PDB file of C-alpha atoms in Angstrom:
ATOM      1  CA  UNK A   1      52.709  41.418 -14.720  1.00 45.00           C
ATOM      2  CA  UNK A   2      52.263  37.588 -14.484  1.00 43.00           C
ATOM      3  CA  UNK A   3      55.281  35.573 -13.329  1.00 43.00           C
ATOM      4  CA  UNK A   4      55.782  33.741 -16.670  1.00 44.00           C
ATOM      5  CA  UNK A   5      55.611  37.024 -18.600  1.00 41.00           C
ATOM      6  CA  UNK A   6      58.244  38.539 -16.315  1.00 42.00           C
ATOM      7  CA  UNK A   7      60.656  35.646 -16.927  1.00 43.00           C
ATOM      8  CA  UNK A   8      60.229  35.950 -20.730  1.00 38.00           C
ATOM      9  CA  UNK A   9      60.899  39.689 -20.645  1.00 39.00           C
ATOM     10  CA  UNK A  10      64.166  39.136 -18.721  1.00 41.00           C
ATOM     11  CA  UNK A  11      65.304  36.496 -21.202  1.00 43.00           C
ATOM     12  CA  UNK A  12      64.595  38.795 -24.155  1.00 43.00           C
ATOM     13  CA  UNK A  13      66.376  41.700 -22.573  1.00 42.00           C
ATOM     14  CA  UNK A  14      69.446  39.559 -21.914  1.00 45.00           C
ATOM     15  CA  UNK A  15      69.600  38.485 -25.543  1.00 43.00           C
ATOM     16  CA  UNK A  16      69.360  42.057 -26.797  1.00 42.00           C
ATOM     17  CA  UNK A  17      72.121  43.132 -24.434  1.00 48.00           C
ATOM     18  CA  UNK A  18      74.418  40.354 -25.555  1.00 44.00           C
ATOM     19  CA  UNK A  19      73.951  41.345 -29.163  1.00 42.00           C
ATOM     20  CA  UNK A  20      74.683  44.947 -28.401  1.00 41.00           C
ATOM     21  CA  UNK A  21      77.853  44.080 -26.469  1.00 38.00           C
ATOM     22  CA  UNK A  22      79.072  41.848 -29.224  1.00 43.00           C
ATOM     23  CA  UNK A  23      78.658  44.669 -31.692  1.00 38.00           C
ATOM     24  CA  UNK A  24      80.277  47.318 -29.566  1.00 41.00           C
ATOM     25  CA  UNK A  25      83.457  45.474 -28.561  1.00 41.00           C
ATOM     26  CA  UNK A  26      84.977  45.525 -32.018  1.00 41.00           C
ATOM     27  CA  UNK A  27      88.240  47.542 -31.694  1.00 44.00           C
ATOM     28  CA  UNK A  28      88.489  50.784 -33.575  1.00 44.00           C
ATOM     29  CA  UNK A  29      91.860  49.891 -34.867  1.00 46.00           C
ATOM     30  CA  UNK A  30      90.926  46.465 -36.061  1.00 43.00           C
ATOM     31  CA  UNK A  31      91.878  45.838 -39.601  1.00 45.00           C
ATOM     32  CA  UNK A  32      88.540  44.675 -40.890  1.00 44.00           C
ATOM     33  CA  UNK A  33      86.875  45.569 -44.013  1.00 46.00           C
ATOM     34  CA  UNK A  34      83.762  47.683 -44.235  1.00 47.00           C
ATOM     35  CA  UNK A  35      81.988  44.778 -45.713  1.00 50.00           C
ATOM     36  CA  UNK A  36      82.670  42.632 -42.668  1.00 53.00           C
ATOM     37  CA  UNK A  37      81.452  45.421 -40.417  1.00 49.00           C
ATOM     38  CA  UNK A  38      78.237  45.840 -42.365  1.00 46.00           C
ATOM     39  CA  UNK A  39      77.747  42.098 -42.449  1.00 55.00           C
ATOM     40  CA  UNK A  40      78.267  41.853 -38.722  1.00 54.00           C
ATOM     41  CA  UNK A  41      75.853  44.722 -38.188  1.00 58.00           C
ATOM     42  CA  UNK A  42      73.218  43.038 -40.339  1.00 61.00           C
ATOM     43  CA  UNK A  43      73.620  39.765 -38.490  1.00 52.00           C
ATOM     44  CA  UNK A  44      73.276  41.547 -35.149  1.00 54.00           C
ATOM     45  CA  UNK A  45      70.142  43.344 -36.344  1.00 59.00           C
ATOM     46  CA  UNK A  46      68.586  40.105 -37.523  1.00 63.00           C
ATOM     47  CA  UNK A  47      69.412  38.485 -34.230  1.00 59.00           C
ATOM     48  CA  UNK A  48      67.759  41.383 -32.388  1.00 52.00           C
ATOM     49  CA  UNK A  49      64.678  41.088 -34.557  1.00 61.00           C
ATOM     50  CA  UNK A  50      64.543  37.367 -33.941  1.00 60.00           C
ATOM     51  CA  UNK A  51      64.865  37.913 -30.192  1.00 52.00           C
ATOM     52  CA  UNK A  52      62.154  40.599 -30.263  1.00 56.00           C
ATOM     53  CA  UNK A  53      59.868  38.320 -32.245  1.00 59.00           C
ATOM     54  CA  UNK A  54      60.474  35.452 -29.874  1.00 63.00           C
ATOM     55  CA  UNK A  55      59.777  37.674 -26.840  1.00 53.00           C
ATOM     56  CA  UNK A  56      56.620  39.036 -28.440  1.00 61.00           C
ATOM     57  CA  UNK A  57      55.420  35.554 -29.294  1.00 62.00           C
ATOM     58  CA  UNK A  58      56.161  34.345 -25.792  1.00 63.00           C
ATOM     59  CA  UNK A  59      54.377  37.338 -24.268  1.00 57.00           C
ATOM     60  CA  UNK A  60      51.382  36.771 -26.527  1.00 60.00           C
ATOM     61  CA  UNK A  61      51.286  33.042 -25.617  1.00 63.00           C
ATOM     62  CA  UNK A  62      51.487  33.858 -21.918  1.00 68.00           C
ATOM     63  CA  UNK A  63      48.668  36.377 -22.252  1.00 69.00           C
ATOM     64  CA  UNK A  64      46.509  33.765 -23.969  1.00 67.00           C
ATOM     65  CA  UNK A  65      47.281  31.285 -21.201  1.00 75.00           C
ATOM     66  CA  UNK A  66      46.413  33.862 -18.513  1.00 74.00           C
ATOM     67  CA  UNK A  67      43.158  34.732 -20.292  1.00 77.00           C
ATOM     68  CA  UNK A  68      42.304  31.039 -20.553  1.00 76.00           C
ATOM     69  CA  UNK A  69      43.003  30.532 -16.845  1.00 83.00           C
ATOM     70  CA  UNK A  70      40.893  33.560 -15.929  1.00 81.00           C
ATOM     71  CA  UNK A  71      38.089  32.372 -18.208  1.00 80.00           C
ATOM     72  CA  UNK A  72      38.223  28.930 -16.610  1.00 82.00           C
ATOM     73  CA  UNK A  73      38.130  30.452 -13.141  1.00 83.00           C
ATOM     74  CA  UNK A  74      35.188  32.651 -14.139  1.00 85.00           C
ATOM     75  CA  UNK A  75      33.350  29.686 -15.649  1.00 82.00           C
ATOM     76  CA  UNK A  76      33.938  27.662 -12.472  1.00 82.00           C
ATOM     77  CA  UNK A  77      32.735  30.575 -10.322  1.00 84.00           C
ATOM     78  CA  UNK A  78      29.644  31.011 -12.514  1.00 85.00           C
ATOM     79  CA  UNK A  79      28.929  27.275 -12.319  1.00 82.00           C
ATOM     80  CA  UNK A  80      29.329  27.325  -8.518  1.00 84.00           C
ATOM     81  CA  UNK A  81      27.055  30.355  -8.225  1.00 86.00           C
ATOM     82  CA  UNK A  82      24.493  28.698 -10.477  1.00 85.00           C
ATOM     83  CA  UNK A  83      24.682  25.498  -8.442  1.00 86.00           C
ATOM     84  CA  UNK A  84      24.290  27.441  -5.196  1.00 88.00           C
ATOM     85  CA  UNK A  85      21.323  29.361  -6.592  1.00 85.00           C
ATOM     86  CA  UNK A  86      19.721  26.102  -7.736  1.00 86.00           C
ATOM     87  CA  UNK A  87      20.290  24.558  -4.287  1.00 86.00           C
ATOM     88  CA  UNK A  88      18.753  27.594  -2.590  1.00 87.00           C
ATOM     89  CA  UNK A  89      15.775  27.496  -4.944  1.00 86.00           C
ATOM     90  CA  UNK A  90      15.317  23.779  -4.265  1.00 85.00           C
ATOM     91  CA  UNK A  91      15.527  24.384  -0.493  1.00 86.00           C
ATOM     92  CA  UNK A  92      12.908  27.142  -0.706  1.00 86.00           C
ATOM     93  CA  UNK A  93      10.658  24.936  -2.807  1.00 87.00           C
ATOM     94  CA  UNK A  94      11.031  22.077  -0.317  1.00 88.00           C
ATOM     95  CA  UNK A  95      10.307  24.389   2.631  1.00 86.00           C
ATOM     96  CA  UNK A  96       7.242  25.766   0.863  1.00 86.00           C
ATOM     97  CA  UNK A  97       6.026  22.235   0.099  1.00 85.00           C
ATOM     98  CA  UNK A  98       6.534  21.157   3.730  1.00 86.00           C
ATOM     99  CA  UNK A  99       4.716  24.259   5.004  1.00 86.00           C
ATOM    100  CA  UNK A 100       1.843  23.597   2.600  1.00 85.00           C
ATOM    101  CA  UNK A 101       1.692  19.949   3.706  1.00 85.00           C
ATOM    102  CA  UNK A 102       1.614  20.954   7.392  1.00 85.00           C
ATOM    103  CA  UNK A 103      -1.091  23.522   6.714  1.00 86.00           C
ATOM    104  CA  UNK A 104      -3.125  20.960   4.797  1.00 86.00           C
ATOM    105  CA  UNK A 105      -2.695  18.375   7.582  1.00 84.00           C
ATOM    106  CA  UNK A 106      -3.723  20.937  10.216  1.00 85.00           C
ATOM    107  CA  UNK A 107      -6.781  21.904   8.179  1.00 84.00           C
ATOM    108  CA  UNK A 108      -7.707  18.233   7.733  1.00 83.00           C
ATOM    109  CA  UNK A 109      -7.292  17.582  11.451  1.00 86.00           C
ATOM    110  CA  UNK A 110      -9.398  20.634  12.333  1.00 85.00           C
ATOM    111  CA  UNK A 111     -12.094  19.551   9.873  1.00 84.00           C
ATOM    112  CA  UNK A 112     -12.127  16.041  11.355  1.00 83.00           C
ATOM    113  CA  UNK A 113     -12.371  17.432  14.889  1.00 84.00           C
ATOM    114  CA  UNK A 114     -15.203  19.752  13.839  1.00 85.00           C
ATOM    115  CA  UNK A 115     -17.009  16.878  12.151  1.00 82.00           C
ATOM    116  CA  UNK A 116     -16.604  14.684  15.228  1.00 81.00           C
ATOM    117  CA  UNK A 117     -17.864  17.494  17.450  1.00 84.00           C
ATOM    118  CA  UNK A 118     -20.908  17.998  15.250  1.00 82.00           C
ATOM    119  CA  UNK A 119     -21.587  14.256  15.223  1.00 77.00           C
ATOM    120  CA  UNK A 120     -21.321  14.140  19.025  1.00 78.00           C
ATOM    121  CA  UNK A 121     -23.632  17.143  19.298  1.00 74.00           C
ATOM    122  CA  UNK A 122     -26.194  15.523  17.008  1.00 73.00           C
ATOM    123  CA  UNK A 123     -25.932  12.290  18.963  1.00 67.00           C
ATOM    124  CA  UNK A 124     -26.451  14.152  22.246  1.00 67.00           C
ATOM    125  CA  UNK A 125     -29.461  15.961  20.823  1.00 67.00           C
ATOM    126  CA  UNK A 126     -30.965  12.709  19.589  1.00 64.00           C
ATOM    127  CA  UNK A 127     -30.377  11.141  22.996  1.00 58.00           C
ATOM    128  CA  UNK A 128     -31.981  14.144  24.698  1.00 59.00           C
ATOM    129  CA  UNK A 129     -35.131  14.054  22.595  1.00 54.00           C
ATOM    130  CA  UNK A 130     -35.372  10.291  22.426  1.00 59.00           C
ATOM    131  CA  UNK A 131     -38.694   9.423  24.052  1.00 60.00           C
ATOM    132  CA  UNK A 132     -38.553   7.098  26.993  1.00 63.00           C
ATOM    133  CA  UNK A 133     -40.446   3.931  26.262  1.00 71.00           C
ATOM    134  CA  UNK A 134     -43.616   3.807  28.294  1.00 82.00           C
ATOM    135  CA  UNK A 135     -43.548   1.162  30.982  1.00 89.00           C
ATOM    136  CA  UNK A 136     -46.372  -1.283  30.768  1.00 95.00           C
ATOM    137  CA  UNK A 137     -48.147  -2.473  33.887  1.00 97.00           C
ATOM    138  CA  UNK A 138     -50.562  -5.354  34.209  1.00 97.00           C
ATOM    139  CA  UNK A 139     -54.189  -4.362  34.828  1.00 97.00           C
ATOM    140  CA  UNK A 140     -54.399  -6.249  38.109  1.00 98.00           C
ATOM    141  CA  UNK A 141     -53.465  -5.776  41.756  1.00 98.00           C
ATOM    142  CA  UNK A 142     -49.769  -6.517  41.095  1.00 98.00           C
ATOM    143  CA  UNK A 143     -49.631  -4.014  38.225  1.00 98.00           C
ATOM    144  CA  UNK A 144     -51.476  -1.325  40.174  1.00 98.00           C
ATOM    145  CA  UNK A 145     -49.133  -1.609  43.143  1.00 98.00           C
ATOM    146  CA  UNK A 146     -46.009  -1.512  40.950  1.00 98.00           C
ATOM    147  CA  UNK A 147     -47.218   1.520  38.973  1.00 98.00           C
ATOM    148  CA  UNK A 148     -48.089   3.305  42.207  1.00 98.00           C
ATOM    149  CA  UNK A 149     -44.623   2.563  43.627  1.00 98.00           C
ATOM    150  CA  UNK A 150     -43.012   4.178  40.536  1.00 98.00           C
ATOM    151  CA  UNK A 151     -45.138   7.306  41.011  1.00 98.00           C
ATOM    152  CA  UNK A 152     -44.303   7.356  44.732  1.00 98.00           C
ATOM    153  CA  UNK A 153     -40.604   7.081  43.956  1.00 98.00           C
ATOM    154  CA  UNK A 154     -40.757  10.220  41.784  1.00 97.00           C
ATOM    155  CA  UNK A 155     -42.366  12.127  44.660  1.00 98.00           C
ATOM    156  CA  UNK A 156     -40.188  10.639  47.436  1.00 98.00           C
ATOM    157  CA  UNK A 157     -43.158   8.923  49.109  1.00 98.00           C
ATOM    158  CA  UNK A 158     -42.000   5.923  51.194  1.00 98.00           C
ATOM    159  CA  UNK A 159     -43.640   2.519  51.066  1.00 97.00           C
ATOM    160  CA  UNK A 160     -42.962  -1.063  49.998  1.00 98.00           C
ATOM    161  CA  UNK A 161     -44.789  -3.558  47.810  1.00 98.00           C
ATOM    162  CA  UNK A 162     -45.493  -5.907  50.729  1.00 98.00           C
ATOM    163  CA  UNK A 163     -46.668  -3.115  53.041  1.00 98.00           C
ATOM    164  CA  UNK A 164     -49.097  -1.793  50.428  1.00 98.00           C
ATOM    165  CA  UNK A 165     -50.469  -5.215  49.453  1.00 98.00           C
ATOM    166  CA  UNK A 166     -50.958  -6.251  53.067  1.00 98.00           C
ATOM    167  CA  UNK A 167     -53.102  -3.196  53.807  1.00 98.00           C
ATOM    168  CA  UNK A 168     -55.067  -3.499  50.541  1.00 98.00           C
ATOM    169  CA  UNK A 169     -56.062  -7.085  51.327  1.00 98.00           C
ATOM    170  CA  UNK A 170     -57.215  -6.074  54.801  1.00 97.00           C
ATOM    171  CA  UNK A 171     -59.150  -2.993  53.662  1.00 97.00           C
ATOM    172  CA  UNK A 172     -60.798  -4.122  50.391  1.00 97.00           C
ATOM    173  CA  UNK A 173     -59.665  -7.654  49.553  1.00 97.00           C
ATOM    174  CA  UNK A 174     -58.212  -6.153  46.346  1.00 97.00           C
ATOM    175  CA  UNK A 175     -61.521  -4.727  45.014  1.00 98.00           C
ATOM    176  CA  UNK A 176     -60.924  -1.239  43.535  1.00 98.00           C
ATOM    177  CA  UNK A 177     -64.683  -0.475  43.697  1.00 98.00           C
ATOM    178  CA  UNK A 178     -65.099  -1.388  47.344  1.00 97.00           C
ATOM    179  CA  UNK A 179     -67.052   1.063  49.537  1.00 97.00           C
ATOM    180  CA  UNK A 180     -67.704   1.044  53.293  1.00 96.00           C
ATOM    181  CA  UNK A 181     -71.303   2.003  54.035  1.00 93.00           C
ATOM    182  CA  UNK A 182     -71.534   1.110  57.718  1.00 92.00           C
ATOM    183  CA  UNK A 183     -68.640   2.743  59.695  1.00 92.00           C
ATOM    184  CA  UNK A 184     -68.581   6.212  61.253  1.00 93.00           C
ATOM    185  CA  UNK A 185     -67.434   7.795  58.017  1.00 94.00           C
ATOM    186  CA  UNK A 186     -70.409   6.322  56.206  1.00 94.00           C
ATOM    187  CA  UNK A 187     -72.726   7.529  58.998  1.00 95.00           C
ATOM    188  CA  UNK A 188     -71.197  10.994  58.533  1.00 94.00           C
ATOM    189  CA  UNK A 189     -71.889  10.795  54.786  1.00 95.00           C
ATOM    190  CA  UNK A 190     -68.272  10.399  53.667  1.00 96.00           C
ATOM    191  CA  UNK A 191     -67.778   6.650  53.211  1.00 97.00           C
ATOM    192  CA  UNK A 192     -64.347   5.138  52.602  1.00 97.00           C
ATOM    193  CA  UNK A 193     -63.754   4.052  49.015  1.00 98.00           C
ATOM    194  CA  UNK A 194     -61.328   2.079  46.810  1.00 98.00           C
ATOM    195  CA  UNK A 195     -58.511  -0.344  47.418  1.00 98.00           C
ATOM    196  CA  UNK A 196     -57.225   1.354  50.572  1.00 98.00           C
ATOM    197  CA  UNK A 197     -60.592   2.748  51.715  1.00 97.00           C
ATOM    198  CA  UNK A 198     -59.796   6.461  51.524  1.00 97.00           C
ATOM    199  CA  UNK A 199     -62.498   9.041  52.307  1.00 97.00           C
ATOM    200  CA  UNK A 200     -62.987  11.767  49.638  1.00 98.00           C
ATOM    201  CA  UNK A 201     -61.574  14.681  51.709  1.00 97.00           C
ATOM    202  CA  UNK A 202     -58.386  12.738  52.447  1.00 97.00           C
ATOM    203  CA  UNK A 203     -58.068  11.672  48.815  1.00 98.00           C
ATOM    204  CA  UNK A 204     -58.425  15.305  47.679  1.00 98.00           C
ATOM    205  CA  UNK A 205     -55.878  16.579  50.220  1.00 98.00           C
ATOM    206  CA  UNK A 206     -53.242  13.898  49.540  1.00 98.00           C
ATOM    207  CA  UNK A 207     -53.829  13.407  45.824  1.00 98.00           C
ATOM    208  CA  UNK A 208     -50.520  13.028  43.941  1.00 98.00           C
ATOM    209  CA  UNK A 209     -49.949  14.922  40.678  1.00 97.00           C
ATOM    210  CA  UNK A 210     -49.891  12.733  37.596  1.00 95.00           C
ATOM    211  CA  UNK A 211     -52.568  10.363  38.825  1.00 98.00           C
ATOM    212  CA  UNK A 212     -56.304  10.358  38.182  1.00 98.00           C
ATOM    213  CA  UNK A 213     -58.741  12.415  40.263  1.00 98.00           C
ATOM    214  CA  UNK A 214     -61.104   9.460  40.287  1.00 98.00           C
ATOM    215  CA  UNK A 215     -61.057   8.053  43.824  1.00 98.00           C
ATOM    216  CA  UNK A 216     -61.845   4.581  42.494  1.00 98.00           C
ATOM    217  CA  UNK A 217     -58.799   4.613  40.146  1.00 98.00           C
ATOM    218  CA  UNK A 218     -56.486   1.927  41.641  1.00 98.00           C
ATOM    219  CA  UNK A 219     -53.203   3.776  41.166  1.00 98.00           C
ATOM    220  CA  UNK A 220     -54.592   7.147  42.267  1.00 98.00           C
ATOM    221  CA  UNK A 221     -56.207   5.562  45.345  1.00 98.00           C
ATOM    222  CA  UNK A 222     -53.065   3.648  46.412  1.00 98.00           C
ATOM    223  CA  UNK A 223     -50.771   6.665  45.874  1.00 98.00           C
ATOM    224  CA  UNK A 224     -52.973   9.120  47.776  1.00 98.00           C
ATOM    225  CA  UNK A 225     -53.417   6.660  50.667  1.00 98.00           C
ATOM    226  CA  UNK A 226     -49.624   6.049  50.860  1.00 98.00           C
ATOM    227  CA  UNK A 227     -49.017   9.811  50.810  1.00 98.00           C
ATOM    228  CA  UNK A 228     -51.433  10.224  53.738  1.00 98.00           C
ATOM    229  CA  UNK A 229     -49.903   7.285  55.655  1.00 98.00           C
ATOM    230  CA  UNK A 230     -46.368   8.693  55.148  1.00 98.00           C
ATOM    231  CA  UNK A 231     -47.498  12.045  56.552  1.00 97.00           C
ATOM    232  CA  UNK A 232     -49.243  10.519  59.576  1.00 97.00           C
ATOM    233  CA  UNK A 233     -47.377   7.277  60.295  1.00 97.00           C
ATOM    234  CA  UNK A 234     -44.067   7.625  58.386  1.00 97.00           C
ATOM    235  CA  UNK A 235     -44.981   4.976  55.811  1.00 98.00           C
ATOM    236  CA  UNK A 236     -47.789   2.651  54.795  1.00 98.00           C
ATOM    237  CA  UNK A 237     -45.487  -0.113  56.040  1.00 98.00           C
ATOM    238  CA  UNK A 238     -46.210   1.088  59.596  1.00 97.00           C
ATOM    239  CA  UNK A 239     -49.983   0.709  59.214  1.00 97.00           C
ATOM    240  CA  UNK A 240     -51.383  -2.565  60.540  1.00 94.00           C
ATOM    241  CA  UNK A 241     -55.019  -1.689  61.184  1.00 91.00           C
ATOM    242  CA  UNK A 242     -57.683   0.878  60.349  1.00 85.00           C
ATOM    243  CA  UNK A 243     -56.070   4.214  59.774  1.00 87.00           C
TER     244      UNK A 243
END
């Protein structure tokens, strides 16, 4: 029983007891009239009824107050639970949104990396297949020597511009169609030909791939002669006379 209800019950019980005592203490030998006795009895009964009614009313009021308190507590608990549930739902929604954002960012980053990789691959492919611009050489002694030096470089054949030019001037005076028809080679039927006066067998043996097979071709003649000189003398630079 609630504390307030307990106090009201005690108060009501005390009032009922007092009424009963007051009624019972009338002496048997008292010279009172029956009417007085009945009147006193009626008054006592009414007082009891009033006390009972008051106690009942107080008990009922206390019960209403208790119910109201319990209802308020329940409403507060429900509100707290609802608020907690809403907070949890909001937290889950936020976590889901953050996870989705991270996933989207990761996907975007991966796509960008893939795109960059593809672009780099395409660039590398274009660079690989990009044709090298052909180098132009002048159609004169300077151009022939320079083109021959580039071919020699690819085949690791030693020789310098000055060494080659010096020997060309001595052998043919720079005439690619020069031919020697008086020396021992000519007597033997294999005259020296071209810029560096190479005999056909030597030209054939020391011909360098990528050049013409025409012994009078300036570049082919220079390159074959330098290849022969490198094999026999170490380099055309070491040749200072007939070779």
